[in-house]
Coordinates of C-alpha atoms in Angstrom, one line a residue:
M1 CA -16.1 -7.5 -67.9
K2 CA -17.5 -10.4 -66.1
L3 CA -18.8 -9.2 -62.6
Q4 CA -19.4 -11.2 -59.6
S5 CA -23.0 -11.6 -58.2
I6 CA -23.6 -9.2 -55.4
E7 CA -26.1 -10.7 -52.9
L8 CA -29.5 -8.6 -52.9
P9 CA -30.1 -6.9 -49.7
F10 CA -33.7 -8.6 -49.4
G11 CA -34.8 -11.5 -47.3
K12 CA -35.7 -14.9 -48.9
N13 CA -39.3 -14.3 -48.6
Q14 CA -39.5 -10.6 -49.2
S15 CA -41.2 -9.0 -52.4
L16 CA -40.4 -5.7 -53.9
P17 CA -43.1 -3.0 -53.8
K18 CA -45.1 -2.6 -56.8
S19 CA -44.7 1.3 -57.3
P20 CA -43.1 2.0 -60.8
K21 CA -40.9 4.9 -59.2
I22 CA -39.7 2.5 -56.4
V23 CA -39.0 -0.2 -58.7
L24 CA -36.8 2.0 -60.9
L25 CA -34.9 3.3 -58.1
V26 CA -34.3 -0.2 -57.0
I27 CA -33.0 -1.2 -60.5
F28 CA -30.8 2.0 -60.6
T29 CA -29.5 1.0 -57.2
L30 CA -28.5 -2.4 -58.2
V31 CA -26.9 -1.2 -61.3
F32 CA -24.8 1.4 -59.4
L33 CA -23.6 -1.3 -57.0
T34 CA -22.8 -3.7 -59.8
V35 CA -20.5 -1.0 -61.5
I36 CA -19.1 1.0 -58.5
P37 CA -17.0 -0.9 -55.9
C38 CA -18.4 -1.1 -52.5
Y39 CA -16.5 0.4 -49.5
P40 CA -17.5 -0.8 -45.9
L41 CA -17.0 1.2 -42.8
L42 CA -13.5 1.1 -42.4
K43 CA -12.5 2.1 -45.9
H44 CA -11.1 -1.2 -47.2
P45 CA -12.8 -2.0 -50.8
L46 CA -15.0 -5.1 -50.8
Y47 CA -14.4 -5.9 -54.3
L48 CA -11.4 -4.8 -56.3
V49 CA -11.4 -4.4 -60.0
K50 CA -8.2 -5.1 -61.9
N51 CA -6.7 -1.9 -63.5
S52 CA -6.7 -1.7 -67.2
S53 CA -3.1 -0.5 -67.7
E54 CA -0.9 -3.1 -69.5
P55 CA -0.4 -6.1 -67.4
S56 CA 2.0 -8.9 -68.1
S57 CA 0.8 -11.9 -69.6
F58 CA 1.3 -13.8 -66.1
Y59 CA -1.8 -12.1 -64.5
D60 CA -4.8 -14.2 -64.6
S61 CA -7.9 -12.5 -65.9
N62 CA -9.9 -14.6 -63.4
D63 CA -8.8 -12.6 -60.7
E64 CA -10.3 -9.4 -61.7
L65 CA -12.5 -9.3 -58.8
I66 CA -11.2 -10.3 -55.4
S67 CA -12.3 -10.0 -51.9
V68 CA -10.0 -8.2 -49.6
Q69 CA -11.4 -10.0 -46.5
S70 CA -8.4 -10.7 -44.0
I71 CA -7.8 -14.5 -42.9
N72 CA -8.2 -15.1 -39.3
E73 CA -6.8 -12.1 -37.5
K74 CA -5.6 -14.2 -34.5
C75 CA -3.5 -16.3 -36.8
D76 CA 0.3 -15.9 -36.3
L77 CA 1.5 -15.1 -39.8
F78 CA 5.1 -15.6 -39.1
S79 CA 5.2 -19.0 -37.3
G80 CA 5.2 -21.8 -40.1
E81 CA 6.9 -23.8 -42.7
W82 CA 7.6 -23.4 -46.2
I83 CA 5.6 -25.6 -48.6
P84 CA 5.9 -26.4 -52.4
N85 CA 4.2 -23.8 -54.6
P86 CA 4.4 -25.3 -58.3
D87 CA 2.6 -22.1 -59.5
A88 CA 5.6 -19.8 -58.6
P89 CA 7.1 -17.7 -59.9
Y90 CA 4.9 -14.9 -60.8
Y91 CA 7.2 -13.0 -62.8
T92 CA 10.7 -13.7 -64.6
N93 CA 13.9 -11.6 -65.0
T94 CA 12.7 -11.3 -68.5
T95 CA 9.2 -9.8 -67.7
C96 CA 10.4 -7.3 -64.9
W97 CA 13.1 -4.7 -65.4
A98 CA 13.3 -3.9 -61.9
I99 CA 15.9 -6.7 -60.7
H100 CA 19.1 -5.4 -59.7
E101 CA 21.9 -7.1 -61.6
H102 CA 23.4 -8.7 -58.6
Q103 CA 20.2 -10.4 -57.7
N104 CA 19.3 -11.5 -61.2
C105 CA 20.4 -15.2 -60.6
M106 CA 18.6 -16.9 -63.6
K107 CA 20.2 -14.3 -65.9
Y108 CA 23.6 -15.2 -64.7
G109 CA 23.4 -18.8 -64.9
R110 CA 21.9 -20.3 -61.7
P111 CA 21.4 -23.7 -62.8
D112 CA 18.5 -24.9 -60.4
S113 CA 14.9 -23.3 -60.2
E114 CA 13.2 -25.1 -57.1
F115 CA 14.1 -22.2 -54.8
M116 CA 11.6 -20.0 -56.6
K117 CA 8.7 -22.8 -56.0
W118 CA 7.9 -22.4 -52.4
R119 CA 5.3 -20.5 -50.4
W120 CA 5.0 -19.7 -46.7
K121 CA 2.4 -21.5 -44.8
P122 CA 1.6 -20.3 -41.2
H123 CA 0.9 -23.0 -38.8
E124 CA -2.6 -21.9 -37.9
C125 CA -3.8 -20.4 -41.4
N126 CA -3.2 -20.1 -45.0
L127 CA -1.4 -17.0 -46.2
P128 CA -2.7 -15.8 -49.5
I129 CA -0.3 -15.3 -52.3
F130 CA 0.1 -11.7 -53.2
N131 CA -2.5 -10.3 -55.4
P132 CA -1.1 -7.1 -57.2
A133 CA -4.6 -5.7 -58.2
Q134 CA -5.8 -6.0 -54.7
F135 CA -2.5 -4.4 -53.2
L136 CA -2.8 -1.4 -55.7
E137 CA -6.5 -0.7 -54.6
V138 CA -5.5 -0.8 -50.8
V139 CA -2.7 1.6 -51.3
R140 CA -4.6 3.8 -53.7
G141 CA -3.7 7.5 -53.2
K142 CA -1.1 6.6 -50.5
S143 CA 2.6 6.5 -50.3
L144 CA 5.4 4.0 -49.1
A145 CA 9.0 4.5 -48.0
F146 CA 11.6 1.7 -47.9
V147 CA 14.3 3.1 -45.2
G148 CA 17.4 1.2 -44.8
D149 CA 20.0 -0.5 -46.8
S150 CA 20.3 -2.7 -49.9
V151 CA 18.4 -5.4 -48.7
G152 CA 15.6 -2.9 -48.3
R153 CA 16.1 -1.9 -51.8
N154 CA 15.9 -5.7 -52.6
Q155 CA 12.5 -5.8 -51.2
M156 CA 11.3 -2.8 -53.1
Q157 CA 12.5 -4.2 -56.3
S158 CA 10.6 -7.7 -55.5
L159 CA 7.5 -5.4 -54.8
I160 CA 7.9 -3.6 -58.3
C161 CA 8.1 -6.9 -60.1
L162 CA 5.1 -8.5 -58.4
L163 CA 3.1 -5.4 -59.1
S164 CA 4.4 -5.4 -62.8
R165 CA 1.6 -7.9 -63.6
V166 CA -0.9 -4.9 -63.2
E167 CA 1.3 -1.8 -63.9
Y168 CA 4.7 -0.5 -64.2
P169 CA 5.5 2.7 -62.2
I170 CA 7.2 5.9 -63.8
D171 CA 10.4 7.5 -62.1
V172 CA 9.6 10.7 -60.3
S173 CA 12.8 10.8 -58.3
Y174 CA 13.8 14.4 -57.4
T175 CA 17.5 13.4 -57.6
P176 CA 19.8 11.4 -59.9
D177 CA 21.2 9.7 -56.8
E178 CA 20.2 6.1 -57.2
N179 CA 19.9 5.8 -53.3
F180 CA 16.9 7.9 -53.1
K181 CA 14.5 6.9 -56.0
R182 CA 10.9 7.4 -56.2
W183 CA 8.2 5.7 -58.6
R184 CA 4.7 6.4 -59.0
Y185 CA 1.9 4.3 -60.1
M186 CA -0.1 6.8 -62.1
S187 CA -3.4 4.8 -62.4
Y188 CA -3.5 4.4 -58.6
N189 CA -1.7 7.7 -57.5
F190 CA 0.7 5.5 -55.3
T191 CA 4.2 6.4 -54.6
L192 CA 7.3 4.1 -53.7
A193 CA 10.5 5.3 -52.5
T194 CA 13.7 4.0 -51.2
L195 CA 15.7 6.1 -48.7
W196 CA 19.2 5.0 -48.1
T197 CA 20.5 4.8 -44.6
P198 CA 22.8 1.6 -44.0
H199 CA 23.1 2.6 -40.3
L200 CA 20.0 4.5 -39.8
V201 CA 21.6 7.1 -37.7
K202 CA 24.0 9.8 -39.0
G203 CA 27.4 8.3 -40.2
K204 CA 30.3 8.7 -42.3
E205 CA 33.2 6.5 -43.7
A206 CA 36.5 7.4 -41.8
D207 CA 38.7 5.0 -43.7
N208 CA 37.8 3.0 -46.7
N209 CA 40.1 0.3 -45.9
G210 CA 39.9 -0.3 -42.2
P211 CA 40.8 -3.4 -40.1
T212 CA 38.9 -6.0 -42.4
H213 CA 39.4 -3.8 -45.8
T214 CA 35.6 -3.2 -45.8
G215 CA 35.8 0.3 -44.4
L216 CA 35.7 1.9 -40.9
F217 CA 32.7 3.9 -40.2
N218 CA 31.9 6.7 -37.5
L219 CA 28.5 6.4 -36.3
Y220 CA 26.9 9.1 -34.4
L221 CA 24.5 7.1 -32.4
D222 CA 22.3 10.0 -30.9
E223 CA 22.0 11.9 -34.0
F224 CA 19.4 11.5 -36.6
D225 CA 20.3 10.8 -40.2
E226 CA 18.6 13.7 -41.7
E227 CA 19.0 12.5 -45.2
W228 CA 15.7 10.3 -44.4
T229 CA 14.3 11.7 -41.3
T230 CA 13.4 15.1 -43.1
Q231 CA 11.5 13.3 -45.8
V232 CA 9.3 10.8 -44.4
E233 CA 6.5 13.1 -42.6
E234 CA 4.8 12.9 -46.2
F235 CA 4.5 9.1 -46.3
D236 CA 1.7 6.9 -45.2
Y237 CA 3.7 3.8 -44.8
L238 CA 7.5 3.4 -43.7
I239 CA 9.2 0.1 -43.7
I240 CA 12.3 0.5 -41.9
S241 CA 15.4 -2.1 -41.6
A242 CA 18.8 -2.5 -41.0
G243 CA 21.4 -5.2 -40.3
H244 CA 24.4 -6.4 -42.3
W245 CA 26.4 -3.1 -42.3
F246 CA 26.7 -3.5 -38.6
F247 CA 29.0 -6.3 -39.1
R248 CA 31.8 -3.7 -40.3
P249 CA 34.2 -2.0 -38.0
M250 CA 32.7 1.2 -36.5
V251 CA 33.5 4.0 -34.1
Y252 CA 30.8 5.1 -31.8
Y253 CA 30.0 8.8 -31.0
E254 CA 27.6 9.9 -28.3
N255 CA 27.2 13.6 -27.4
H256 CA 30.2 14.3 -29.9
Q257 CA 32.6 12.1 -28.0
I258 CA 34.0 8.7 -28.7
V259 CA 32.3 5.9 -26.5
G260 CA 33.6 2.8 -27.8
C261 CA 33.6 0.9 -31.2
H262 CA 33.2 -2.6 -32.9
Y263 CA 36.2 -4.0 -34.0
C264 CA 38.1 -0.8 -34.7
L265 CA 41.1 -1.8 -33.3
L266 CA 42.1 1.6 -32.0
D267 CA 44.2 2.2 -29.0
N268 CA 42.3 3.1 -25.8
V269 CA 39.0 2.8 -27.4
T270 CA 36.6 0.0 -25.9
D271 CA 35.1 -2.5 -28.1
L272 CA 31.4 -2.5 -27.3
T273 CA 30.4 -4.9 -29.8
M274 CA 28.2 -4.4 -32.8
Y275 CA 25.1 -5.0 -30.7
Y276 CA 25.7 -2.0 -28.7
G277 CA 25.6 0.1 -31.8
Y278 CA 22.7 -1.6 -33.6
R279 CA 20.4 -1.3 -30.4
K280 CA 21.4 2.5 -30.1
A281 CA 20.8 3.1 -34.0
F282 CA 17.1 1.9 -33.8
R283 CA 16.5 3.7 -30.6
T284 CA 17.6 6.9 -32.3
A285 CA 15.7 6.2 -35.6
F286 CA 12.6 5.6 -33.7
K287 CA 12.9 8.6 -31.6
A288 CA 13.4 10.5 -34.7
I289 CA 9.8 9.1 -36.1
N290 CA 8.2 9.5 -32.9
S291 CA 9.7 13.3 -32.8
L292 CA 8.0 14.3 -36.1
K293 CA 5.3 16.8 -35.9
N294 CA 3.1 15.9 -38.9
Y295 CA 3.8 12.3 -39.4
K296 CA 0.6 10.2 -39.3
G297 CA 1.7 7.1 -41.0
I298 CA 2.3 3.5 -40.2
T299 CA 5.7 2.4 -39.3
F300 CA 6.7 -1.2 -40.0
L301 CA 9.8 -2.9 -38.6
R302 CA 10.8 -5.3 -41.2
T303 CA 13.0 -7.7 -38.9
F304 CA 16.6 -8.8 -39.6
A305 CA 17.0 -11.4 -42.5
P306 CA 20.0 -13.7 -41.5
S307 CA 22.6 -14.5 -44.2
H308 CA 23.6 -18.2 -44.8
F309 CA 27.4 -18.1 -45.3
E310 CA 28.9 -21.7 -44.6
N311 CA 32.4 -23.0 -44.8
G312 CA 33.8 -19.7 -44.1
L313 CA 32.9 -16.0 -43.3
W314 CA 31.6 -13.7 -46.0
N315 CA 35.1 -12.2 -47.1
Q316 CA 36.9 -15.5 -46.3
G317 CA 35.4 -18.0 -48.9
G318 CA 32.0 -18.6 -47.4
N319 CA 29.2 -19.6 -49.8
C320 CA 25.6 -20.7 -49.8
V321 CA 25.0 -23.7 -52.1
R322 CA 21.9 -25.2 -50.6
T323 CA 18.9 -25.9 -53.0
K324 CA 16.0 -26.4 -50.6
P325 CA 14.7 -24.9 -47.5
F326 CA 15.4 -26.0 -44.1
R327 CA 12.5 -27.3 -42.0
S328 CA 11.7 -25.3 -38.7
N329 CA 13.1 -28.4 -36.5
E330 CA 16.6 -28.2 -38.4
I331 CA 17.8 -24.8 -37.6
K332 CA 17.1 -22.4 -34.7
L333 CA 17.8 -18.6 -34.4
D334 CA 20.7 -18.2 -32.1
D335 CA 24.1 -16.3 -31.4
Q336 CA 24.5 -13.3 -33.6
N337 CA 21.2 -13.5 -35.3
L338 CA 19.1 -13.9 -32.1
E339 CA 21.1 -11.0 -30.6
L340 CA 20.5 -8.7 -33.4
Y341 CA 16.7 -9.8 -33.6
M342 CA 16.2 -9.2 -29.9
A343 CA 17.9 -5.9 -29.9
Q344 CA 15.7 -4.3 -32.6
V345 CA 12.4 -5.9 -31.4
E346 CA 13.1 -4.6 -28.0
E347 CA 13.6 -1.1 -29.0
F348 CA 10.5 -1.6 -31.3
R349 CA 8.4 -2.2 -28.5
K350 CA 9.5 0.7 -26.4
A351 CA 9.1 3.0 -29.5
E352 CA 5.8 1.3 -30.2
K353 CA 4.6 2.1 -26.6
E354 CA 6.1 5.9 -26.7
G355 CA 4.3 6.3 -30.1
K356 CA 0.9 5.2 -29.1
K357 CA 0.8 8.5 -26.6
K358 CA 0.9 10.4 -29.8
G359 CA -1.6 8.2 -31.7
L360 CA 1.2 6.7 -34.0
R361 CA 1.0 3.0 -35.4
Y362 CA 3.9 0.7 -35.4
R363 CA 3.6 -2.9 -36.9
L364 CA 6.1 -5.9 -36.8
L365 CA 6.7 -7.4 -40.3
D366 CA 8.6 -10.3 -38.6
T367 CA 10.4 -12.1 -41.4
T368 CA 13.4 -13.3 -39.4
Q369 CA 12.3 -17.0 -38.9
A370 CA 10.8 -17.5 -42.4
M371 CA 14.1 -16.2 -44.0
L372 CA 16.3 -18.1 -41.6
L373 CA 14.7 -21.3 -43.3
R374 CA 15.9 -20.1 -46.9
P375 CA 19.5 -20.8 -47.3
D376 CA 18.8 -21.6 -50.9
G377 CA 17.4 -18.3 -51.8
H378 CA 20.6 -16.3 -52.0
P379 CA 22.7 -15.2 -55.4
S380 CA 25.9 -16.9 -54.2
R381 CA 28.1 -16.4 -57.3
Y382 CA 25.2 -15.9 -59.8
G383 CA 25.1 -12.2 -59.6
H384 CA 27.5 -11.5 -62.6
W385 CA 29.2 -13.7 -65.5
P386 CA 31.8 -16.1 -64.4
H387 CA 34.5 -14.5 -66.8
E388 CA 33.8 -10.9 -65.7
N389 CA 36.9 -9.3 -63.9
V390 CA 35.2 -8.3 -60.8
T391 CA 35.8 -8.4 -57.2
L392 CA 32.7 -9.8 -55.6
Y393 CA 32.2 -12.0 -52.8
N394 CA 29.7 -14.9 -52.9
D395 CA 26.5 -13.1 -51.7
C396 CA 24.7 -14.8 -49.3
V397 CA 23.1 -11.4 -47.8
H398 CA 20.6 -10.5 -50.6
W399 CA 17.9 -12.4 -52.2
C400 CA 17.4 -13.8 -55.7
L401 CA 14.6 -12.1 -57.5
P402 CA 12.2 -14.0 -58.2
G403 CA 13.0 -15.9 -54.8
P404 CA 11.9 -16.0 -51.2
I405 CA 11.9 -12.4 -50.7
D406 CA 8.7 -12.1 -52.8
T407 CA 6.9 -13.5 -49.7
W408 CA 7.4 -10.4 -47.7
S409 CA 4.7 -8.8 -49.9
D410 CA 2.5 -11.7 -49.2
F411 CA 3.0 -10.6 -45.5
L412 CA 2.8 -7.0 -46.2
L413 CA -0.6 -7.3 -48.0
E414 CA -2.2 -9.3 -45.3
M415 CA -1.1 -6.8 -42.7
L416 CA -2.6 -4.0 -44.7
K417 CA -5.7 -5.9 -45.0
R418 CA -5.8 -6.3 -41.2
E419 CA -5.0 -2.7 -40.7
G420 CA -8.8 -1.2 -40.9
V421 CA -9.9 -3.0 -37.9
R422 CA -6.7 -2.7 -35.9
S423 CA -6.1 1.0 -36.4
H424 CA -9.9 1.8 -35.7
E425 CA -9.5 -0.2 -32.2
E426 CA -6.2 1.7 -31.4
K427 CA -7.7 4.9 -32.2
L428 CA -10.5 4.3 -29.9
Q429 CA -8.2 3.5 -27.2
Y430 CA -6.0 6.4 -27.9
L431 CA -9.1 8.6 -27.6
S432 CA -9.9 6.7 -24.4
D433 CA -6.7 7.3 -22.9
R434 CA -6.6 11.1 -23.7
K435 CA -9.9 11.5 -22.0
L436 CA -8.7 9.6 -18.7
R437 CA -5.3 12.0 -18.9
V438 CA -7.6 15.1 -19.1
R439 CA -9.7 14.1 -15.9

């Protein structure tokens, strides 16, 4: 294996001592440093060696050694534009088995491919393209859970496909339930999981038809959904998200009493809108995380990814047929998208402040603006064969794989690379605050 040269720790005019023992010691040290990766103070590897497990043919052997130094940490990753990337995609629907059928756009005949050939460019810096070997080294020995709905699952499957250039995971699920899958990368002792909770809080379907024929759900806004809250203490990273299920009719319960609803059309029940339930659901979800006794991980809020239905609602013939991204000056975040985004971010900030008192860390994976600009990235009708006798609406919610959602892993890896310094600074601040409270 070809190794990068390592700068010697001697000055330009410094000479080595003559002693044979010292010379042998220096030679041994240099050999050791050449073979073994170096780790600086904050436990991030300085050089990363590609794993020897079977990669796909898309992984470039020239990338075997990669520096994990972060880009400018003051740069706002989430403010930028989409620019052409002729090198993409980095996997295909034939090289990755993890793609859900309804997001397998190329298999089902999507005629254009340009939607796969863009990358996100922050205004103030360059965001590196996701490097699978680097990511697996950063998360070696750790675990990551996606907590949320099918868009969260969409993100996990994107990550699995991107990592497939280095290694495929094995299924280590504790249940046959597809909503609670676990995967392990054996060479890295890294575990991925998906924990299904479309509303984040305890809920149940009260009527599978409802006012819009999409179900009517009872949400218990002040009660934890223990299907996921009882499992997350063991994880090092949580990526929590929710959104599109809140457009469906819901009845809201608090303190075991009906307090209102969203488009339930029930007599004597006040319509509090979906924003009420959305905000309260995030508040309760974050409260659950902050109440965990043994959780020491990092919680990422992956912000709302807008849908792009045009010429009708999702269940009234709306579709998404654009083939190029918007520029940032062509569309703005407003109306429902803005309300949902602001609600979850405001609750995130409150939870972050409360969590800091316990030394917990919260991070904002702010994908909303980038995805607002990608009306071209959805499956539309290319999630099944045209002749299939299925009742499926045009899908302008989920994301084709490969596609724009792969950029979420670019964001995630860069945030993890920044994490060493940021966590160290926050720990020092936490210890300082504790000393002040003791006084």
